[in-house]
């Protein structure tokens, strides 16, 4: 109120307002605000904030669990979508949806010809990286043990229903072998913070 | 002022409107009087709309005891500016609903409007907007504050908002460990 003698009393705002403004930041910002002071933490942990970070539409199931817990669970554990071939999870820092299109969903040339490609089951441990060609395209090792190669980036300026096609092509005629494809992952680019 | 837009309305409404004034007088907690466009006040504030509809508007100044003169001046200023800008229908809605209504980015003049405010004035304005049920102004002010928070470390947030760290060292360490992913580059 008036005459608050020069100090910025943001923490005195009602919690619903603190939540409303934190909901306009990102999951990462909300967590960092929670570490600033106690009053922020209450607001930053509230369901009002984390339900805003959840993508709209999909995944309306299990409303029993709290907003933040549900959000973080969706970051750690991808869910399989109805097609049984695409999994989805959330980018923890920004709340954007990420997808993995499994190899079965890709249009692979000669993919059904055993002479060229065979389909192998992948265990939960995802330990099968033997035979992935090295010295090609500088693959990077991921936390789950797979190697990944960045195929490119795109800007989504068509809103929700734009179409994107992604291709991985051989550029020389040399015979290659040993490539195991798990799938194609689509995720937001890391934005560098200030 | 563009109050006579709704000419298509029946002649009767017109007569009633003439008998009435097209502004409302509001009185701040410290007794200062402000005039605001009735149309804009009713459109932007659910509380003022209710008072206008319910006839509880006092021609000598409707008491708003919770709002200081600086904040009320900003509220009135915002309403009058809004009345003069082209009101886009999408910005108008009737109830406060943090969780359901999609957030609409502030327009250029709204940005400028909040940019010139001091922190204190901004926080007072957020509270006034909340008290008066002004969803759009609440969005605009909250957006401004959220911009001040984005991309900052806890230390920087405390500095910007002049907040005291009221955590113990152990508590802070616990938070940082629990949410290590949010703090990796601090």
Tab-separated table of C-alpha atoms in Angstrom:
chain	number	residue	atom	x	y	z
A	1	UNK	CA	0.000	0.000	0.000
A	2	UNK	CA	1.103	3.599	0.121
A	3	UNK	CA	4.064	4.941	1.982
A	4	UNK	CA	5.911	1.627	2.099
A	5	UNK	CA	9.038	3.652	2.850
A	6	UNK	CA	11.183	2.945	-0.160
A	7	UNK	CA	11.567	-0.827	0.109
A	8	UNK	CA	10.226	-3.039	-2.623
A	9	UNK	CA	7.706	-5.212	-0.933
A	10	UNK	CA	7.014	-7.665	-3.697
A	11	UNK	CA	6.853	-10.497	-1.201
A	12	UNK	CA	3.899	-8.767	0.469
A	13	UNK	CA	1.717	-9.261	-2.564
A	14	UNK	CA	-1.020	-11.845	-2.054
A	15	UNK	CA	0.119	-15.335	-2.937
A	16	UNK	CA	-2.384	-15.597	-5.786
A	17	UNK	CA	-0.729	-12.625	-7.466
A	18	UNK	CA	2.766	-13.989	-6.906
A	19	UNK	CA	1.557	-17.231	-8.467
A	20	UNK	CA	-0.007	-15.406	-11.385
A	21	UNK	CA	3.201	-13.613	-12.211
A	22	UNK	CA	5.418	-16.660	-11.665
A	23	UNK	CA	3.150	-18.576	-14.038
A	24	UNK	CA	4.270	-16.134	-16.729
A	25	UNK	CA	7.922	-17.134	-16.279
A	26	UNK	CA	9.374	-20.581	-16.964
A	27	UNK	CA	9.741	-23.685	-14.760
A	28	UNK	CA	13.389	-22.847	-14.308
A	29	UNK	CA	12.629	-19.247	-13.294
A	30	UNK	CA	9.983	-20.399	-10.831
A	31	UNK	CA	12.457	-22.769	-9.153
A	32	UNK	CA	15.054	-20.059	-8.918
A	33	UNK	CA	12.520	-17.624	-7.491
A	34	UNK	CA	11.611	-20.256	-4.886
A	35	UNK	CA	15.226	-20.150	-3.712
A	36	UNK	CA	15.112	-16.379	-3.273
A	37	UNK	CA	12.891	-16.265	-0.178
A	38	UNK	CA	10.195	-18.202	1.667
A	39	UNK	CA	7.272	-16.122	0.462
A	40	UNK	CA	8.242	-16.850	-3.109
A	41	UNK	CA	8.565	-20.530	-2.444
A	42	UNK	CA	4.966	-20.982	-1.419
A	43	UNK	CA	3.778	-19.279	-4.568
A	44	UNK	CA	6.377	-20.914	-6.797
A	45	UNK	CA	5.351	-24.405	-5.685
A	46	UNK	CA	1.632	-23.803	-6.127
A	47	UNK	CA	-0.518	-25.771	-8.530
A	48	UNK	CA	-1.676	-22.532	-10.144
A	49	UNK	CA	1.859	-22.009	-11.433
A	50	UNK	CA	2.677	-25.545	-12.508
A	51	UNK	CA	-0.596	-26.245	-14.208
A	52	UNK	CA	0.225	-23.250	-16.405
A	53	UNK	CA	3.535	-24.842	-17.341
A	54	UNK	CA	1.791	-28.026	-18.452
A	55	UNK	CA	1.034	-28.230	-22.139
A	56	UNK	CA	-2.586	-27.655	-22.964
A	57	UNK	CA	-4.901	-30.299	-24.276
A	58	UNK	CA	-3.180	-33.643	-23.986
A	59	UNK	CA	-2.454	-35.621	-20.877
A	60	UNK	CA	-5.409	-34.628	-18.826
A	61	UNK	CA	-5.194	-37.907	-16.916
A	62	UNK	CA	-4.234	-38.370	-13.261
A	63	UNK	CA	-5.366	-35.024	-11.910
A	64	UNK	CA	-4.887	-36.477	-8.457
A	65	UNK	CA	-1.229	-35.571	-8.237
A	66	UNK	CA	-0.124	-32.022	-7.654
A	67	UNK	CA	0.874	-29.642	-10.424
A	68	UNK	CA	4.590	-29.540	-9.758
A	69	UNK	CA	4.962	-33.267	-9.076
A	70	UNK	CA	3.060	-34.085	-12.223
A	71	UNK	CA	5.100	-31.684	-14.296
A	72	UNK	CA	8.419	-33.053	-13.073
A	73	UNK	CA	7.250	-36.625	-13.547
A	74	UNK	CA	6.466	-35.828	-17.160
A	75	UNK	CA	9.994	-34.495	-17.547
A	76	UNK	CA	11.586	-37.642	-16.162
A	77	UNK	CA	9.292	-40.281	-17.588
A	78	UNK	CA	8.148	-40.014	-21.176
A	79	UNK	CA	4.630	-41.197	-21.884
A	80	UNK	CA	3.758	-43.300	-24.898
A	81	UNK	CA	1.164	-41.610	-27.072
A	82	UNK	CA	-1.859	-43.381	-28.507
A	83	UNK	CA	-0.039	-44.460	-31.690
A	84	UNK	CA	2.221	-46.601	-29.518
A	85	UNK	CA	5.253	-45.353	-31.429
A	86	UNK	CA	5.740	-41.791	-30.271
A	87	UNK	CA	6.751	-40.901	-26.782
A	88	UNK	CA	6.433	-37.469	-25.295
A	89	UNK	CA	7.960	-35.700	-22.325
A	90	UNK	CA	8.481	-32.159	-21.169
A	91	UNK	CA	11.554	-30.020	-21.300
A	92	UNK	CA	12.162	-29.244	-17.651
A	93	UNK	CA	13.485	-25.749	-18.074
A	94	UNK	CA	10.968	-24.314	-20.449
A	95	UNK	CA	8.055	-26.739	-20.275
A	96	UNK	CA	8.040	-27.375	-24.034
A	97	UNK	CA	6.897	-30.716	-25.392
A	98	UNK	CA	9.606	-33.071	-26.663
A	99	UNK	CA	8.992	-36.108	-28.822
A	100	UNK	CA	10.771	-39.289	-29.749
A	101	UNK	CA	9.617	-40.824	-33.014
A	102	UNK	CA	10.614	-44.443	-32.739
A	103	UNK	CA	12.431	-46.117	-35.603
A	104	UNK	CA	9.254	-48.096	-36.425
A	105	UNK	CA	7.565	-44.831	-37.247
A	106	UNK	CA	10.207	-43.686	-39.691
A	107	UNK	CA	10.035	-44.274	-43.372
A	108	UNK	CA	13.234	-46.235	-43.869
A	109	UNK	CA	14.273	-47.116	-47.407
A	110	UNK	CA	14.475	-50.935	-47.648
A	111	UNK	CA	13.472	-50.980	-44.009
A	112	UNK	CA	11.528	-54.188	-44.430
A	113	UNK	CA	14.214	-56.006	-46.360
A	114	UNK	CA	16.133	-58.114	-43.836
A	115	UNK	CA	19.164	-58.135	-46.089
A	116	UNK	CA	19.571	-54.409	-45.453
A	117	UNK	CA	17.908	-53.779	-42.125
A	118	UNK	CA	16.874	-55.955	-39.243
A	119	UNK	CA	14.590	-55.012	-36.404
A	120	UNK	CA	16.081	-55.787	-33.035
A	121	UNK	CA	14.430	-55.473	-29.660
A	122	UNK	CA	15.994	-52.917	-27.393
A	123	UNK	CA	16.194	-53.743	-23.710
A	124	UNK	CA	15.162	-51.264	-21.084
A	125	UNK	CA	18.783	-50.651	-20.245
A	126	UNK	CA	19.322	-49.341	-23.748
A	127	UNK	CA	22.803	-50.744	-23.718
A	128	UNK	CA	23.077	-51.551	-27.389
A	129	UNK	CA	25.531	-49.109	-28.769
A	130	UNK	CA	28.027	-51.597	-30.126
A	131	UNK	CA	28.395	-51.176	-33.791
A	132	UNK	CA	27.307	-47.562	-34.028
A	133	UNK	CA	29.724	-46.129	-36.541
A	134	UNK	CA	32.321	-43.849	-35.054
A	135	UNK	CA	34.013	-40.903	-36.736
A	136	UNK	CA	30.893	-40.019	-38.610
A	137	UNK	CA	29.111	-36.713	-38.091
A	138	UNK	CA	30.621	-36.376	-34.628
A	139	UNK	CA	28.008	-38.140	-32.577
A	140	UNK	CA	27.697	-37.238	-28.928
A	141	UNK	CA	27.067	-39.658	-26.103
A	142	UNK	CA	23.833	-39.144	-24.215
A	143	UNK	CA	23.051	-39.796	-20.593
A	144	UNK	CA	21.168	-42.968	-21.566
A	145	UNK	CA	24.141	-44.467	-23.362
A	146	UNK	CA	22.977	-43.910	-26.940
A	147	UNK	CA	24.921	-41.743	-29.298
A	148	UNK	CA	23.101	-38.902	-30.944
A	149	UNK	CA	23.701	-36.810	-34.017
A	150	UNK	CA	22.143	-33.448	-34.486
A	151	UNK	CA	20.195	-33.551	-37.736
A	152	UNK	CA	19.200	-29.926	-37.833
A	153	UNK	CA	16.897	-27.364	-36.380
A	154	UNK	CA	13.693	-25.716	-37.466
A	155	UNK	CA	11.586	-22.781	-36.495
A	156	UNK	CA	7.968	-23.494	-35.752
A	157	UNK	CA	6.117	-20.484	-37.050
A	158	UNK	CA	2.959	-22.199	-38.193
A	159	UNK	CA	1.468	-22.535	-34.745
A	160	UNK	CA	0.315	-25.947	-33.577
A	161	UNK	CA	-0.266	-27.826	-36.797
A	162	UNK	CA	2.639	-27.099	-39.115
A	163	UNK	CA	4.232	-29.961	-40.991
A	164	UNK	CA	7.922	-30.799	-40.766
A	165	UNK	CA	9.784	-33.442	-42.658
A	166	UNK	CA	13.080	-34.762	-41.402
A	167	UNK	CA	15.469	-36.825	-43.515
A	168	UNK	CA	18.708	-38.610	-42.884
A	169	UNK	CA	20.443	-39.482	-46.124
A	170	UNK	CA	23.545	-41.226	-47.268
A	171	UNK	CA	25.796	-38.888	-49.227
A	172	UNK	CA	28.369	-41.319	-50.607
A	173	UNK	CA	27.936	-44.693	-52.207
A	174	UNK	CA	30.316	-46.501	-49.850
A	175	UNK	CA	28.648	-49.430	-48.151
A	176	UNK	CA	28.100	-48.803	-44.454
A	177	UNK	CA	27.020	-51.153	-41.758
A	178	UNK	CA	26.344	-51.322	-38.080
A	179	UNK	CA	24.043	-48.375	-37.715
A	180	UNK	CA	21.372	-48.915	-35.097
A	181	UNK	CA	18.587	-46.376	-35.164
A	182	UNK	CA	16.481	-45.899	-32.081
A	183	UNK	CA	14.489	-43.008	-33.416
A	184	UNK	CA	14.390	-39.287	-33.958
A	185	UNK	CA	14.050	-36.958	-31.049
A	186	UNK	CA	12.497	-33.509	-31.377
A	187	UNK	CA	13.143	-31.053	-28.584
A	188	UNK	CA	13.467	-27.321	-28.053
A	189	UNK	CA	16.799	-25.654	-28.508
A	190	UNK	CA	18.523	-24.630	-25.328
A	191	UNK	CA	18.227	-20.912	-25.036
A	192	UNK	CA	21.299	-19.353	-23.568
A	193	UNK	CA	20.482	-17.382	-20.458
A	194	UNK	CA	21.751	-13.856	-20.120
B	1	UNK	CA	-13.781	10.134	-26.073
B	2	UNK	CA	-15.755	7.609	-28.056
B	3	UNK	CA	-18.622	7.044	-25.730
B	4	UNK	CA	-21.352	7.650	-28.290
B	5	UNK	CA	-20.360	4.604	-30.350
B	6	UNK	CA	-23.388	2.532	-29.462
B	7	UNK	CA	-25.840	4.716	-31.354
B	8	UNK	CA	-27.792	1.794	-32.704
B	9	UNK	CA	-29.230	1.290	-29.246
B	10	UNK	CA	-32.803	2.320	-28.571
B	11	UNK	CA	-33.585	5.988	-28.029
B	12	UNK	CA	-34.519	5.242	-24.434
B	13	UNK	CA	-31.054	4.129	-23.426
B	14	UNK	CA	-29.789	7.318	-24.946
B	15	UNK	CA	-32.030	9.392	-22.704
B	16	UNK	CA	-30.946	7.532	-19.615
B	17	UNK	CA	-27.322	8.027	-20.603
B	18	UNK	CA	-27.905	11.738	-20.963
B	19	UNK	CA	-29.397	12.005	-17.532
B	20	UNK	CA	-26.323	10.214	-16.223
B	21	UNK	CA	-22.789	11.466	-16.532
B	22	UNK	CA	-20.409	9.561	-18.735
B	23	UNK	CA	-17.680	9.609	-16.129
B	24	UNK	CA	-17.439	8.237	-12.617
B	25	UNK	CA	-15.620	9.939	-9.756
B	26	UNK	CA	-13.421	7.733	-7.614
B	27	UNK	CA	-11.920	8.674	-4.268
B	28	UNK	CA	-8.582	7.295	-3.074
B	29	UNK	CA	-7.799	6.249	0.497
B	30	UNK	CA	-6.138	9.624	1.047
B	31	UNK	CA	-9.185	11.532	-0.191
B	32	UNK	CA	-8.141	12.560	-3.708
B	33	UNK	CA	-10.741	12.552	-6.466
B	34	UNK	CA	-10.290	11.101	-9.968
B	35	UNK	CA	-12.617	11.063	-12.949
B	36	UNK	CA	-12.706	8.044	-15.192
B	37	UNK	CA	-14.684	7.153	-18.285
B	38	UNK	CA	-17.697	5.170	-17.123
B	39	UNK	CA	-17.663	2.987	-20.190
B	40	UNK	CA	-13.981	2.055	-19.751
B	41	UNK	CA	-14.342	1.538	-16.003
B	42	UNK	CA	-17.272	-0.807	-16.522
B	43	UNK	CA	-15.493	-2.669	-19.296
B	44	UNK	CA	-12.136	-3.086	-17.578
B	45	UNK	CA	-13.080	-3.610	-13.950
B	46	UNK	CA	-15.560	-6.220	-12.784
B	47	UNK	CA	-15.834	-4.473	-9.423
B	48	UNK	CA	-16.562	-1.032	-10.880
B	49	UNK	CA	-18.955	-2.597	-13.391
B	50	UNK	CA	-20.840	-4.139	-10.491
B	51	UNK	CA	-20.953	-0.856	-8.606
B	52	UNK	CA	-22.156	1.040	-11.672
B	53	UNK	CA	-24.821	-1.552	-12.422
B	54	UNK	CA	-25.860	-1.702	-8.786
B	55	UNK	CA	-26.122	2.069	-8.482
B	56	UNK	CA	-23.586	2.291	-5.673
B	57	UNK	CA	-21.599	5.000	-7.436
B	58	UNK	CA	-21.366	8.227	-5.490
B	59	UNK	CA	-21.342	11.384	-7.621
B	60	UNK	CA	-19.220	13.096	-5.012
B	61	UNK	CA	-16.576	10.398	-5.237
B	62	UNK	CA	-16.928	6.670	-4.732
B	63	UNK	CA	-14.738	5.625	-1.835
B	64	UNK	CA	-11.985	3.155	-2.639
B	65	UNK	CA	-10.393	2.924	0.775
B	66	UNK	CA	-7.929	0.208	-0.190
B	67	UNK	CA	-6.260	2.194	-2.962
B	68	UNK	CA	-3.822	5.062	-2.481
B	69	UNK	CA	-3.879	8.127	-4.722
B	70	UNK	CA	-0.798	7.191	-6.730
B	71	UNK	CA	-2.141	3.750	-7.608
B	72	UNK	CA	-5.619	5.101	-8.297
B	73	UNK	CA	-4.200	7.746	-10.583
B	74	UNK	CA	-2.495	4.996	-12.545
B	75	UNK	CA	-5.670	2.921	-12.665
B	76	UNK	CA	-7.648	5.881	-13.960
B	77	UNK	CA	-4.916	6.779	-16.399
B	78	UNK	CA	-4.914	3.209	-17.701
B	79	UNK	CA	-8.702	3.155	-18.099
B	80	UNK	CA	-8.767	6.454	-19.950
B	81	UNK	CA	-5.900	5.427	-22.230
B	82	UNK	CA	-7.650	2.140	-22.865
B	83	UNK	CA	-10.851	3.974	-23.739
B	84	UNK	CA	-8.927	5.893	-26.381
B	85	UNK	CA	-7.035	2.958	-27.837
B	86	UNK	CA	-8.830	0.556	-30.132
B	87	UNK	CA	-10.281	-2.005	-27.791
B	88	UNK	CA	-9.708	-5.453	-29.227
B	89	UNK	CA	-12.538	-7.730	-28.250
B	90	UNK	CA	-10.169	-10.508	-27.264
B	91	UNK	CA	-8.835	-8.431	-24.392
B	92	UNK	CA	-12.178	-8.052	-22.763
B	93	UNK	CA	-13.466	-10.732	-20.524
B	94	UNK	CA	-15.584	-10.729	-17.496
B	95	UNK	CA	-13.881	-12.705	-14.785
B	96	UNK	CA	-10.504	-13.272	-13.238
B	97	UNK	CA	-9.256	-16.686	-14.202
B	98	UNK	CA	-5.517	-17.145	-13.863
B	99	UNK	CA	-5.587	-20.763	-14.868
B	100	UNK	CA	-7.892	-20.880	-17.786
B	101	UNK	CA	-7.645	-17.712	-19.844
B	102	UNK	CA	-4.770	-17.761	-22.305
B	103	UNK	CA	-2.367	-14.932	-21.635
B	104	UNK	CA	-2.298	-12.189	-24.238
B	105	UNK	CA	0.898	-10.216	-24.708
B	106	UNK	CA	0.689	-6.571	-23.659
B	107	UNK	CA	0.309	-4.079	-26.445
B	108	UNK	CA	2.971	-1.483	-27.123
B	109	UNK	CA	1.265	1.333	-25.197
B	110	UNK	CA	0.568	-0.978	-22.263
B	111	UNK	CA	4.236	-1.892	-22.117
B	112	UNK	CA	5.211	1.757	-22.065
B	113	UNK	CA	2.574	2.433	-19.471
B	114	UNK	CA	4.097	0.012	-16.947
B	115	UNK	CA	7.724	0.590	-17.961
B	116	UNK	CA	7.724	4.112	-16.579
B	117	UNK	CA	6.542	3.014	-13.102
B	118	UNK	CA	8.826	2.599	-10.100
B	119	UNK	CA	8.822	-0.826	-8.450
B	120	UNK	CA	6.646	0.393	-5.598
B	121	UNK	CA	4.182	2.020	-7.946
B	122	UNK	CA	4.076	-1.179	-9.980
B	123	UNK	CA	3.354	-3.387	-6.960
B	124	UNK	CA	0.689	-0.983	-5.715
B	125	UNK	CA	-0.875	-1.026	-9.150
B	126	UNK	CA	-0.928	-4.844	-9.214
B	127	UNK	CA	-2.773	-4.843	-5.928
B	128	UNK	CA	-5.198	-2.179	-7.084
B	129	UNK	CA	-5.874	-4.124	-10.286
B	130	UNK	CA	-6.485	-7.253	-8.249
B	131	UNK	CA	-8.797	-5.430	-5.855
B	132	UNK	CA	-10.814	-3.879	-8.669
B	133	UNK	CA	-11.031	-7.109	-10.662
B	134	UNK	CA	-9.166	-5.666	-13.649
B	135	UNK	CA	-7.965	-8.784	-15.358
B	136	UNK	CA	-6.235	-7.101	-18.252
B	137	UNK	CA	-4.329	-4.626	-16.105
B	138	UNK	CA	-3.394	-7.475	-13.788
B	139	UNK	CA	-2.008	-9.405	-16.757
B	140	UNK	CA	-0.044	-6.404	-17.977
B	141	UNK	CA	1.472	-5.615	-14.575
B	142	UNK	CA	2.208	-9.262	-13.754
B	143	UNK	CA	3.833	-9.640	-17.148
B	144	UNK	CA	6.099	-6.698	-16.400
B	145	UNK	CA	7.182	-8.164	-13.062
B	146	UNK	CA	7.692	-11.609	-14.581
B	147	UNK	CA	9.986	-10.049	-17.175
B	148	UNK	CA	12.046	-8.609	-14.356
B	149	UNK	CA	12.410	-12.090	-12.889
B	150	UNK	CA	13.198	-14.125	-15.972
B	151	UNK	CA	16.672	-15.545	-16.467
B	152	UNK	CA	17.885	-14.378	-13.072
B	153	UNK	CA	19.630	-16.291	-10.311
B	154	UNK	CA	18.132	-16.261	-6.788
B	155	UNK	CA	20.762	-13.683	-5.799
B	156	UNK	CA	19.875	-11.448	-8.706
B	157	UNK	CA	16.157	-11.783	-7.956
B	158	UNK	CA	16.785	-10.687	-4.356
B	159	UNK	CA	18.783	-7.759	-5.607
B	160	UNK	CA	16.235	-6.592	-8.169
B	161	UNK	CA	13.321	-6.785	-5.745
B	162	UNK	CA	15.205	-5.823	-2.619
B	163	UNK	CA	14.312	-9.066	-0.845
B	164	UNK	CA	16.054	-10.471	2.209
B	165	UNK	CA	17.234	-14.055	2.090
B	166	UNK	CA	15.294	-15.672	4.923
B	167	UNK	CA	16.567	-19.203	4.365
B	168	UNK	CA	19.230	-20.904	6.433
B	169	UNK	CA	22.299	-22.134	4.621
B	170	UNK	CA	21.124	-25.731	5.025
B	171	UNK	CA	17.657	-25.028	3.645
B	172	UNK	CA	19.075	-23.290	0.641
B	173	UNK	CA	21.451	-26.144	-0.032
B	174	UNK	CA	18.528	-28.570	0.181
B	175	UNK	CA	16.513	-26.600	-2.386
B	176	UNK	CA	19.430	-26.394	-4.730
B	177	UNK	CA	20.044	-30.098	-4.503
B	178	UNK	CA	16.438	-31.031	-4.991
B	179	UNK	CA	16.230	-28.846	-8.082
B	180	UNK	CA	19.823	-29.023	-9.288
B	181	UNK	CA	18.717	-28.765	-12.930
B	182	UNK	CA	17.431	-25.252	-12.344
B	183	UNK	CA	20.706	-24.038	-10.859
B	184	UNK	CA	23.415	-25.631	-12.963
B	185	UNK	CA	24.948	-22.399	-14.212
B	186	UNK	CA	24.697	-20.171	-11.141
